[in-house]
């Protein structure tokens, strides 16, 4: 799965175009000689240099845990691209995702490190790195050294989200998908209790409430374990009321109504959406639908659902249709899309990106490598799956794990950070995603109710409201999370107290500043 794209339910994007930021420059001098520029979608062979180039080492950073065959595979990648005229080898560094990865990128950037390329996303360090001018502007270099990739972006129109002050500063994945909220349940266990809702029949919060209580009654000694984290429930209510949450863009629990052409910024806690959610949460907490340990439970919900410890879970179109690695092969899953007719923003292009360090000495070689990835199935297979026979095996068109391996024990497949380099034209079926899976994902994303986020590419520049935003986060952690988990005595009273505490923490100042930035972003898009 694409990492933590949906751990927070509403993944959003973050660049602010038209607000004064430190723009990345594009005057880094490329290494080597200028390659012959191919036309159309010429094969990667057309990227051969016009003269002999010295070998150069490209230094890449990805997130996750380093697989045992990583260095061996990237040696094979080097050998292959050298045979195509790109004389490079690779040093691939892997850092655990989350805060360690974010902090490493920020520290390296501040120290002037000259690594070449790294993985990033709206859920990692991208907002901070982009606002600090850490990534190289690619307007001139991209069409020159990666014409095939540039053509794909022009067709998709996805570079606007990755543009700061007129400069493209990151290269998004070329996938299209939606993370519209779904719910899923352990159908094998509900059937045993005579609970058999038809797939797709749970469409409203009232439907979900009824199902959750049926499961709770049927299995009083088991955890319904829903929702997994408090923000899941508020996300369902935001979908119901067609709200665009700016949290992942740096505006913690600030919202804009999707049907509001004026883009008025509001605080979520001051809306009926939030008060309705708080009442539901309190009811579900008292009725055992929300677990009493929800605020401290750190266990990964995925294994809990697969192992039968969690009977009802939030999901998305992707994970309502991907293959679940159930511990018991007789297990079954059913799912339903909530509020199918309500508008919901598609996933941002910035969910998974690669970016070139502004201090890289070899941006041209990085771009030539990425352009080859866009046109060459063999190179794609090497980078994504590894060496055939050792890291993966082909079963027809399907890339499978070698005997004795799985997602947990793999020596290369499913390496962290691969998502930014996914190419729908080359992706093979695998044990999780069957043939045609990503075609159906794109078709779902094109459904009329799944819209392009009008604020895709926006992020809050926090310089003028840094202290107020920190205080807002603190108040949410102290009281807001308890409200969203239902762990309060009186929901209405708690919400009123929360509203007043947020006002005292500087909410009005935040709203004024973020509104200015949103207005500037929208105005810049209209030019």
Coordinates of N, CA and C in Angstrom, one line a residue, residues 180 340-344 346 443-452:
X180 N -11.5 8.5 -1.1 CA -12.8 8.7 -0.5 C -13.1 7.6 0.6
X340 N -21.9 8.2 -1.5 CA -21.3 8.1 -2.8 C -21.6 9.3 -3.7
X341 N -22.6 10.1 -3.4 CA -23.0 11.2 -4.2 C -22.4 12.5 -3.7
X342 N -21.7 12.5 -2.6 CA -21.1 13.7 -2.1 C -19.8 14.0 -2.8
X343 N -19.4 15.2 -2.9 CA -18.2 15.6 -3.5 C -17.0 15.3 -2.5
X344 N -15.9 14.8 -3.1 CA -14.7 14.5 -2.3 C -13.5 14.7 -3.2
X346 N -10.0 14.3 -4.9 CA -9.1 13.2 -5.3 C -7.8 13.4 -4.5
X443 N -10.3 4.8 -12.9 CA -11.7 4.9 -13.4 C -12.5 5.5 -12.2
X444 N -12.3 4.9 -11.0 CA -13.0 5.4 -9.8 C -12.7 6.9 -9.5
X445 N -11.4 7.2 -9.7 CA -11.0 8.6 -9.4 C -11.7 9.6 -10.4
X446 N -12.1 9.1 -11.6 CA -12.7 9.9 -12.6 C -14.2 10.0 -12.4
X447 N -14.8 9.3 -11.4 CA -16.2 9.4 -11.1 C -16.5 10.9 -10.8
X448 N -17.7 11.4 -11.3 CA -18.0 12.8 -11.1 C -18.0 13.3 -9.7
X449 N -18.3 12.5 -8.7 CA -18.3 12.9 -7.3 C -16.8 13.1 -6.8
X450 N -15.9 12.5 -7.5 CA -14.5 12.6 -7.0 C -13.8 13.7 -7.8
X451 N -13.6 14.8 -7.2 CA -13.2 16.1 -7.9 C -11.8 16.4 -7.7
X452 N -11.2 17.2 -8.5 CA -9.9 17.8 -8.3 C -10.0 18.8 -7.2

